[in-house]
Each structure stands twice: as C-alpha cells, then as structure tokens.
Coordinates of C-alpha atoms in Angstrom, one line a residue:
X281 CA -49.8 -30.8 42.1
X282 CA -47.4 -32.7 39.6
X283 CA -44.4 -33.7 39.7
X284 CA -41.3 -33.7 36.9
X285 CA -41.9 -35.2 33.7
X286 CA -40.4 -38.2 33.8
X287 CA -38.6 -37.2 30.7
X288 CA -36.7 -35.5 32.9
X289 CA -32.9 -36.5 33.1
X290 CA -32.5 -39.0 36.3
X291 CA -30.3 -38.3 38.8
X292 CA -26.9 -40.6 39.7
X293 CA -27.1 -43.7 41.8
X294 CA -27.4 -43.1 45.5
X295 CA -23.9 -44.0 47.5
X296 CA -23.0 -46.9 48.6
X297 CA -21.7 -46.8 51.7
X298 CA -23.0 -47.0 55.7
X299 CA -25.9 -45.8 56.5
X300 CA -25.3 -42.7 58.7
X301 CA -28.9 -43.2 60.4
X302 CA -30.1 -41.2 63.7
X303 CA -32.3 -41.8 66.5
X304 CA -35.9 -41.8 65.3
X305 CA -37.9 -43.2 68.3
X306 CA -36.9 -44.0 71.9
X307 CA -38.0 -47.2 74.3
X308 CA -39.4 -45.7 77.6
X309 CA -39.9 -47.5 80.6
X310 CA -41.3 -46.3 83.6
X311 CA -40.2 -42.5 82.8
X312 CA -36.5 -44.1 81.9
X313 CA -35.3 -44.1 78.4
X314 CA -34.7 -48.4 78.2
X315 CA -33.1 -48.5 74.3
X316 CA -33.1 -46.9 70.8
X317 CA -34.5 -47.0 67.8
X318 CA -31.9 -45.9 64.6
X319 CA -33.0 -45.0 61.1
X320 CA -34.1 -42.3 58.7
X321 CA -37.0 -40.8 57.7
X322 CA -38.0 -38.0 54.8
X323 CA -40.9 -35.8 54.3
X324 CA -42.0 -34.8 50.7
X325 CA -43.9 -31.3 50.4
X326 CA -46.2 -30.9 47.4
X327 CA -44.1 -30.5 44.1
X328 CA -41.3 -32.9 45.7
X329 CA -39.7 -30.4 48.0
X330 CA -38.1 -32.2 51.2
X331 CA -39.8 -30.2 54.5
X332 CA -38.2 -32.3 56.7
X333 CA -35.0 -35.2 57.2
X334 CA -33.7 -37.2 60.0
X335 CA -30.8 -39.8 59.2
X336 CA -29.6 -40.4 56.0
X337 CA -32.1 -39.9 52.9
X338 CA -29.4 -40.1 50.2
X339 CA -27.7 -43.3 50.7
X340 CA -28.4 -46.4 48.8
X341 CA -30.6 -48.9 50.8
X342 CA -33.3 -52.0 49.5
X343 CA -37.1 -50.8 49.9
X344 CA -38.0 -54.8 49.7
X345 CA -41.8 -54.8 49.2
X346 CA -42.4 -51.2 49.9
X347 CA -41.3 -51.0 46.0
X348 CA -44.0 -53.1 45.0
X349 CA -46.4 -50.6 43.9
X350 CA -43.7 -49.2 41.4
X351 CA -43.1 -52.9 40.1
X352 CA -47.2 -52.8 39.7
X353 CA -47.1 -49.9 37.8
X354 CA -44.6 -51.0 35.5
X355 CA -46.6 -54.1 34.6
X356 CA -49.6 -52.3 33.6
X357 CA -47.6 -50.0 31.9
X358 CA -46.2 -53.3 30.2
X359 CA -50.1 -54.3 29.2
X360 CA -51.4 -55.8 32.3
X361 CA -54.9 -55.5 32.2
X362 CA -55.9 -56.0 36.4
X363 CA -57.6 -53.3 38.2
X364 CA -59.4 -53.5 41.3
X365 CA -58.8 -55.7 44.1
X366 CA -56.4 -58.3 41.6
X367 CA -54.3 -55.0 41.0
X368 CA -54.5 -54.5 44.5
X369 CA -53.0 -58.2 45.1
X370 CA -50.4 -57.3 42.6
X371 CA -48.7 -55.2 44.5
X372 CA -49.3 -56.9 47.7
X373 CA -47.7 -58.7 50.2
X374 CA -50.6 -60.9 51.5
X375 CA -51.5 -62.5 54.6
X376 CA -52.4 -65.7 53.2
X377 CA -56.1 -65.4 53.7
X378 CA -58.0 -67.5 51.5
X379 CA -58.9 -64.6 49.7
X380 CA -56.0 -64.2 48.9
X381 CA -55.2 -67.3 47.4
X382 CA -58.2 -67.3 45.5
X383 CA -56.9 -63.8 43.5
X384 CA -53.6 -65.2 43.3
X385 CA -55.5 -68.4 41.3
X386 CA -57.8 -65.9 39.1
X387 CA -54.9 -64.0 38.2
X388 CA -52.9 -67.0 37.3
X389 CA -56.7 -68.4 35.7
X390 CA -56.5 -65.8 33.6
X391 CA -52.4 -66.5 32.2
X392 CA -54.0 -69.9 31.9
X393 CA -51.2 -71.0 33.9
X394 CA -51.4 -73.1 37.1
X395 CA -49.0 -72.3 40.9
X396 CA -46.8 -75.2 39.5
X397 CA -45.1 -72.0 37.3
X398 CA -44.8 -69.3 40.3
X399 CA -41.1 -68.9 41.1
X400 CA -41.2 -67.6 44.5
X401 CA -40.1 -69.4 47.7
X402 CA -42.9 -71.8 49.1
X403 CA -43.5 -70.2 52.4
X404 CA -46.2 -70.2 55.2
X405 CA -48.9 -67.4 55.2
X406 CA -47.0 -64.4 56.2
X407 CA -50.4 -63.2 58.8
X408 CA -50.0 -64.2 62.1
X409 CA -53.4 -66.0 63.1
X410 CA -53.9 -67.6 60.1
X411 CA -50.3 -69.0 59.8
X412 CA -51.4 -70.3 63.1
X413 CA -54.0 -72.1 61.5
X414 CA -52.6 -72.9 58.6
X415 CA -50.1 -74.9 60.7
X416 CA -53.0 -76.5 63.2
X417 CA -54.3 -77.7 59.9
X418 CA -51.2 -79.2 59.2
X419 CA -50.8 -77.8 55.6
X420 CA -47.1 -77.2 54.2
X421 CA -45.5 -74.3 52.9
X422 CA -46.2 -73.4 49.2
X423 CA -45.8 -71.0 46.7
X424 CA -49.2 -69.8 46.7
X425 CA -48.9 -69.1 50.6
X426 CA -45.9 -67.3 50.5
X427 CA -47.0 -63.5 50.8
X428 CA -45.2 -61.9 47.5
X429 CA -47.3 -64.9 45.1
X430 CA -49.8 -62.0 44.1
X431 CA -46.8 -59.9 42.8
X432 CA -45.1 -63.4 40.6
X433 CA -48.6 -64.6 39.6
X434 CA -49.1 -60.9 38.0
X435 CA -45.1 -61.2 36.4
X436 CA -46.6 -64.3 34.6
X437 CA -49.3 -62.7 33.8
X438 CA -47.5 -60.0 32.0
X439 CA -44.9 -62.1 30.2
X440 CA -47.5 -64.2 28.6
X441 CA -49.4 -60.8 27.4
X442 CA -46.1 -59.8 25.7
X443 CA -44.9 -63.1 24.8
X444 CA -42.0 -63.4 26.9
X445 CA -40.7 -66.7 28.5
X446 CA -41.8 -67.9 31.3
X447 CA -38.7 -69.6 32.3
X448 CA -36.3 -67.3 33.6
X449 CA -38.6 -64.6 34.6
X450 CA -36.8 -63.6 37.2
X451 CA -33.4 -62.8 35.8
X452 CA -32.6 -59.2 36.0
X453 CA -31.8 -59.8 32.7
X454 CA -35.2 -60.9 31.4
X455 CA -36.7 -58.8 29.7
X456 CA -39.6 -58.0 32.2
X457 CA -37.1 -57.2 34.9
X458 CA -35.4 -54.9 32.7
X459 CA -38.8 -53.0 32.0
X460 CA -39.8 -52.9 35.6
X461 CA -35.8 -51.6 36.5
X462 CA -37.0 -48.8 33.9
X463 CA -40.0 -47.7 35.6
X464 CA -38.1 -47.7 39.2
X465 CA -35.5 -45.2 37.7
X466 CA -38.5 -43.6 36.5
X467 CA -40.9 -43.1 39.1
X468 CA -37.8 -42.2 41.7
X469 CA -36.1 -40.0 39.1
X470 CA -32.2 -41.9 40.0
X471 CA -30.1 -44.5 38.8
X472 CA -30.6 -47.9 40.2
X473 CA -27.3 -48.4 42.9
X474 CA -27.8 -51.8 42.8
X475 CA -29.9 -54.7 42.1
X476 CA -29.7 -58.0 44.4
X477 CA -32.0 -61.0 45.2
X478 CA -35.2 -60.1 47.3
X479 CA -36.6 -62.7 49.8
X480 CA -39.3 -64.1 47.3
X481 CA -36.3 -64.5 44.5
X482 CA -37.5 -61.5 42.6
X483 CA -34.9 -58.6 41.3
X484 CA -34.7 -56.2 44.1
X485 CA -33.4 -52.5 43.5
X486 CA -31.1 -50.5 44.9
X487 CA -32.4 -46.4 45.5
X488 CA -32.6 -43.9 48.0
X489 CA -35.0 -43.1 50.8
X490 CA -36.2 -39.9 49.2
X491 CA -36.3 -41.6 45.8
X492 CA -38.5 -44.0 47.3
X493 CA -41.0 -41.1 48.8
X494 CA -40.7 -39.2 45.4
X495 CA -42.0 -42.4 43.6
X496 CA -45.5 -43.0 45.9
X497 CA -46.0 -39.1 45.3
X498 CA -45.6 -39.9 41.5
X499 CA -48.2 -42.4 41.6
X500 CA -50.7 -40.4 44.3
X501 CA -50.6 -37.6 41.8
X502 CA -50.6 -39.1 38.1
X503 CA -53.6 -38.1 35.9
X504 CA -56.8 -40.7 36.3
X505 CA -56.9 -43.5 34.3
X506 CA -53.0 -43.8 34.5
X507 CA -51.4 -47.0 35.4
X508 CA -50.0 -45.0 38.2
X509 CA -53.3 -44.0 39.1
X510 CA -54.8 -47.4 38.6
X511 CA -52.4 -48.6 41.2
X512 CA -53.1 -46.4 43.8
X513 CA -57.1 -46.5 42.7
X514 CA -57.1 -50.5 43.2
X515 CA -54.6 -50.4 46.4
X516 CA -56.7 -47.6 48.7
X517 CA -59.7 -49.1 47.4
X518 CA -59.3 -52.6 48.3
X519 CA -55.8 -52.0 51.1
X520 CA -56.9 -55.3 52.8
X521 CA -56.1 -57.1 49.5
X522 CA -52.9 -55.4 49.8
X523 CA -51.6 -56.8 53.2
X524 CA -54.4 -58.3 55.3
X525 CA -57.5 -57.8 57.3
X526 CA -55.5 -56.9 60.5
X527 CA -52.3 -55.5 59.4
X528 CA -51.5 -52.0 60.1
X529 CA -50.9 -50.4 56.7
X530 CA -54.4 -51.6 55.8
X531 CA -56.0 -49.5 58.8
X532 CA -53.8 -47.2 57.9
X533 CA -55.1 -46.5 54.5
X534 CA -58.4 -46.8 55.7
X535 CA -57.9 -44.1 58.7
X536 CA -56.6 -41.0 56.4
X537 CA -58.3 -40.5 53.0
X538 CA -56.8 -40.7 49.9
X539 CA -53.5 -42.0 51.5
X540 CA -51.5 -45.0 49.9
X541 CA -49.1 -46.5 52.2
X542 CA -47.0 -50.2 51.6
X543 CA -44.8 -51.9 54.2
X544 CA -41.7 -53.3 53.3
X545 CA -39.7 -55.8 55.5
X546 CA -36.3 -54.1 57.6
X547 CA -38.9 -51.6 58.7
X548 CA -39.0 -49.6 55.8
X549 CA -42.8 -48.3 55.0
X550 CA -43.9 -45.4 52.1
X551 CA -46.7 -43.4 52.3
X552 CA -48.3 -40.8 49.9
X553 CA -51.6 -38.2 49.9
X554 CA -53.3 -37.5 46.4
X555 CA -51.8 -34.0 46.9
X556 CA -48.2 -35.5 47.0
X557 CA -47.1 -34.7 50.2
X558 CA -45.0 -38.1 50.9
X559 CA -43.1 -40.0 53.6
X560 CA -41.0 -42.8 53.8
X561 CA -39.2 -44.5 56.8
X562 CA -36.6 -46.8 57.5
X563 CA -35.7 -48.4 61.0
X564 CA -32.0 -49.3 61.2
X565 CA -33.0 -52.9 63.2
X566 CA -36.2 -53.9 61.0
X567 CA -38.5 -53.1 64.0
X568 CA -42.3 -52.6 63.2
X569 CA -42.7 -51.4 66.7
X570 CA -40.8 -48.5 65.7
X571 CA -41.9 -48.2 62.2
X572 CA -45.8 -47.8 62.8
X573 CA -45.3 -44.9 65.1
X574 CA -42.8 -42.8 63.3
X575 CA -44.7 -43.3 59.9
X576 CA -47.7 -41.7 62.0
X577 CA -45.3 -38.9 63.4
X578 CA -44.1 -38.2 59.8
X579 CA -47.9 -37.7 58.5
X580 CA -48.3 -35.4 61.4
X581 CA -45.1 -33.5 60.2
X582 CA -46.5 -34.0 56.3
X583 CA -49.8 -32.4 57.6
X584 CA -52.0 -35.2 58.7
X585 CA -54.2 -34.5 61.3
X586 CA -53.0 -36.1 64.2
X587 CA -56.7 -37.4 65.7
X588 CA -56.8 -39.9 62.4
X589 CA -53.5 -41.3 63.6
X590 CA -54.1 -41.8 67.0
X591 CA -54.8 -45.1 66.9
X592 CA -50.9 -45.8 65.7
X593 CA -49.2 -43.9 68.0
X594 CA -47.5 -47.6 69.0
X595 CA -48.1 -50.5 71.1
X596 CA -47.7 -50.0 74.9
X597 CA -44.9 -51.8 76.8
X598 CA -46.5 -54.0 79.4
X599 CA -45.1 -54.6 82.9
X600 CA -46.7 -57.2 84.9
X601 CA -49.6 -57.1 82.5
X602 CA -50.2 -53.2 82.5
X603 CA -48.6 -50.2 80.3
X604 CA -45.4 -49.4 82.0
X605 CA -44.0 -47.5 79.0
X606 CA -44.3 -47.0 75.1
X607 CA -42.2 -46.3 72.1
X608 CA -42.0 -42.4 71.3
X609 CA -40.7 -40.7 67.8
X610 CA -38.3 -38.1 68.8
X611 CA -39.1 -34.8 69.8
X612 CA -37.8 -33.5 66.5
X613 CA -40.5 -35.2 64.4
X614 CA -43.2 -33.2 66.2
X615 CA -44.7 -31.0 64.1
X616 CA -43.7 -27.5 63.9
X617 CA -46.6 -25.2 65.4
X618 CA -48.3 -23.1 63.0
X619 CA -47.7 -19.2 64.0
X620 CA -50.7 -17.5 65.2
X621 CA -51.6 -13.9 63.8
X622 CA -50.6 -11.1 66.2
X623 CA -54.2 -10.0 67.9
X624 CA -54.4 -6.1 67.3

C-alpha cells in the first residue's frame, strides 16, 4: 500500500495550544486504581486512514528523537552514502556501547573529521549499566558518549559531501537544517508549527501526532532501494545500533517482523509495519512505564498479534518484593473483536 505523493499539497501547521490528552493507561495496586497515566495515541490503517484515536492527535507537540528516522532520510536524500548498521546509528539514539562509539568514529573517519567538530552536548552514555560503568571507570562526559552523536557525526558527514560549512551546522537556518525541515513537512504531509532547540542542540520540529505516525508509514512503505527504504532496511536490520542491546524498542523490532519502531524522550515512541499500518504515542508525564505498554496495546489495535507483544505488556509493580500490581492501557485500546459468521 502507498501513500500520497509527496507532491501532494501539505496540510497547515498543527495548533498550538494545550494538549487536550486523555487517560491512556492506569496504575493498579492491589485491585485499586493508585494513579494515571495522560496522553494520546493514534492508529494509522493501510493507505493512512486513522482506525483509531485517544487524546489529542492534531495538536502541535515535539517528537524529540522519535523524528530521527525522518532527519535520516533527509540526509540520504541530501547524498549520504551510509547503509547498514552506520545508517542505523544515524538515526539512533545510542546507549553508549563501545560499538557505538566506534560507528560514531567510522562515520566521522569517513568526513575525515575528528569528535573535536561534533556539536552536541558532552553527556554520559545514555544506557543504564554501561553509564554505570562508564562512571566506575571514572571517564567524563563527552560528545561522543552523548546518545544523539551518531545523528551529528552523520550531519557532518553530509555537509562536507555537499560542501556546506561546518560551523554553524546547527542553525535552523543552515542550509542542512532547512533541507531536513523540507523532508519533515514532507514525510508528515503538514507545516512545521514550530521549530525549537532539542536536548543535543539540534533543530527540533514542531508537528502533530498523526503527522508523526503518517511519516514512519511513509518510510515502511517506500519503494526498495529508496532512502526511505534504506532507513528502515538499516534500522530493523541492525535495531540494537539504533538504541542498545537491552532497550525496549530494539526487542521490540526484533519481536514483530518488519516493524520499525524509535523512541523519543517525553514518552513519545513511533511505530510502523511494511504494510503501513502505524502508531504513535505520547505520555503526557514522559513516563516509559506507560509508554512500552500502550505502544504494545496500539499494535494489538493496528493488528499485531498480541502473543509477539506479550513480553511488553509492562513492568510489574512490586510490593515487598512481589507483583502487587501493574500498569494497564485502558480498556478502550483493546482491540475490537473480529465478528464471527453466523453458523447455519
């Protein structure tokens, strides 16, 4: 199934206003409902159809790194020659592992530039264990660490394949910004609403939830051989190069075929099937305890089948050590029961 050309004329800027967000998963304890999780969620049919809302889809919100794969495609649209697990690392946000540093250093090997030119924030590695060890060794925070260097390393890459300066690259102004901003108003077929600082110190665009879902279906269902395609190729095919060996979205991608999925921080996480049945989520407090399991209940809604998500239903609340509870979608993300033909 494909979508629009993206000749087609974009639609205006999501509002800016307050996010009127619902319920989308509850905190139960011991059988008593102990807090809520806000937010919004959208399911994409095939051809781009929405089957299903909750919250608001429409407003303006930030994706942060959930856009990544878009700002991927537009640099290999701009000449950027990586595939595989380097593309992969492109659009990643990394755990620090040391193979991740190591791609970060071929990619910048290859600009023949050194992490002396990367302009993100130095940071510690963004995984959990080997932050831990990273500090145990008593290394500092650096550029290289900091889990969006894949994404800057490849920026530098591409402004020295077009001849662009370095300094400055990332002004929304230069003039790689302003090609990837043409790509995100491409892929989710709206104006931009706003564009602001992300956390790294990249551009970071304002668009709408279901703008978001409609640009991971673009890219799921672009013709091989596409940059789109060699995104999601290079991301499925190498998702721990993406994130990290024990991050959820990599399992993710791993449990249901053909999926590509990217986390964004805020709780916001994108998923798409090669078919283009999309989702995307947002949790109104950031929480990834809420955003794992209502990305699984909306690829149950999309379709999934539920046994390949079992393992993300959520992490159990404890009570003296033991599962007293858990964190449930609503009931209204359940997905609706097939009708059974009448016996005769």
């Amino acid at each position: 199934m494909t979508y629009d050309s993206p000749l087609s004329p974009l639609a205006d800027a999501p509002a800016i206003r307050e996010p009127l967000h619902a319920p989308v998963a509850h905190l139960v304890r011991g059988g008593v409902t102990e807090g809520v999780h806000h937010g919004s969620v959208v399911v994409l049919g095939t051809g781009g159809r929405v089957d299903f809302q909750l919250g608001d889809i429409e407003v303006a919100f930030y994706p942060r790194s959930a856009l990544k794969p878009v700002q991927a495609v537009a640099m290999v649209r701009a000449g950027l020659p990586l595939d595989g697990e380097l593309l992969s690392l492109a659009a990643a946000s990394h755990s620090g592992e040391e193979r991740h540093l190591d791609g970060v250093r071929r990619i910048l090997g290859l600009a023949g530039l050194t992490e002396d030119r990367l302009g993100n924030v130095p940071d510690l590695p963004y995984g959990p264990a080997v932050r831990d060890a990273w500090v145990r060794a008593g290394r500092p925070a650096s550029r290289l660490a900091q889990n969006c260097s894949g994404k800057h390393a490849a920026m530098l890459y591409t402004c020295v394949l077009n001849d662009w300066p370095l300094d400055g690259y990332l002004d929304p102004a230069h003039p790689l910004q302003q090609a990837i901003a043409e790509i995100v108003e491409d892929l989710t077929g709206q104006r931009i609403a706003r564009v602001t600082v992300d956390g790294c110190g990249a551009p970071l665009f304002a668009v709408s939830l279901q703008g978001l879902a409609r640009s991971a279906a673009r890219i799921t269902t672009a013709a091989p051989g596409t940059p789109e395609a060699r995104v999601a190729d290079a991301m499925r095919g190498h998702a721990e190069l993406a994130s990290g060996a024990h991050r959820d979205v990599a399992a993710l991608m791993r449990a249901v075929p053909g999926l590509l999925a990217k986390d964004g921080f805020e709780g916001v996480e994108v998923a798409a099937l090669p078919d283009g049945r999309a989702v995307a989520v947002k949790i109104s407090d950031g929480a990834d305890r809420a955003r794992v399991p209502v990305t699984a209940a909306a690829l149950v809604r999309a379709g999934v089948d539920p046994v390949l998500l079992s393992a993300f239903a959520g992490e159990p609340l404890l009570g003296g050590g033991r599962p007293v509870g858990s964190v449930r979608p609503v009931r209204s993300l359940d997905p609706v029961p097939v009708a059974l033909p009448a016996c005769a």
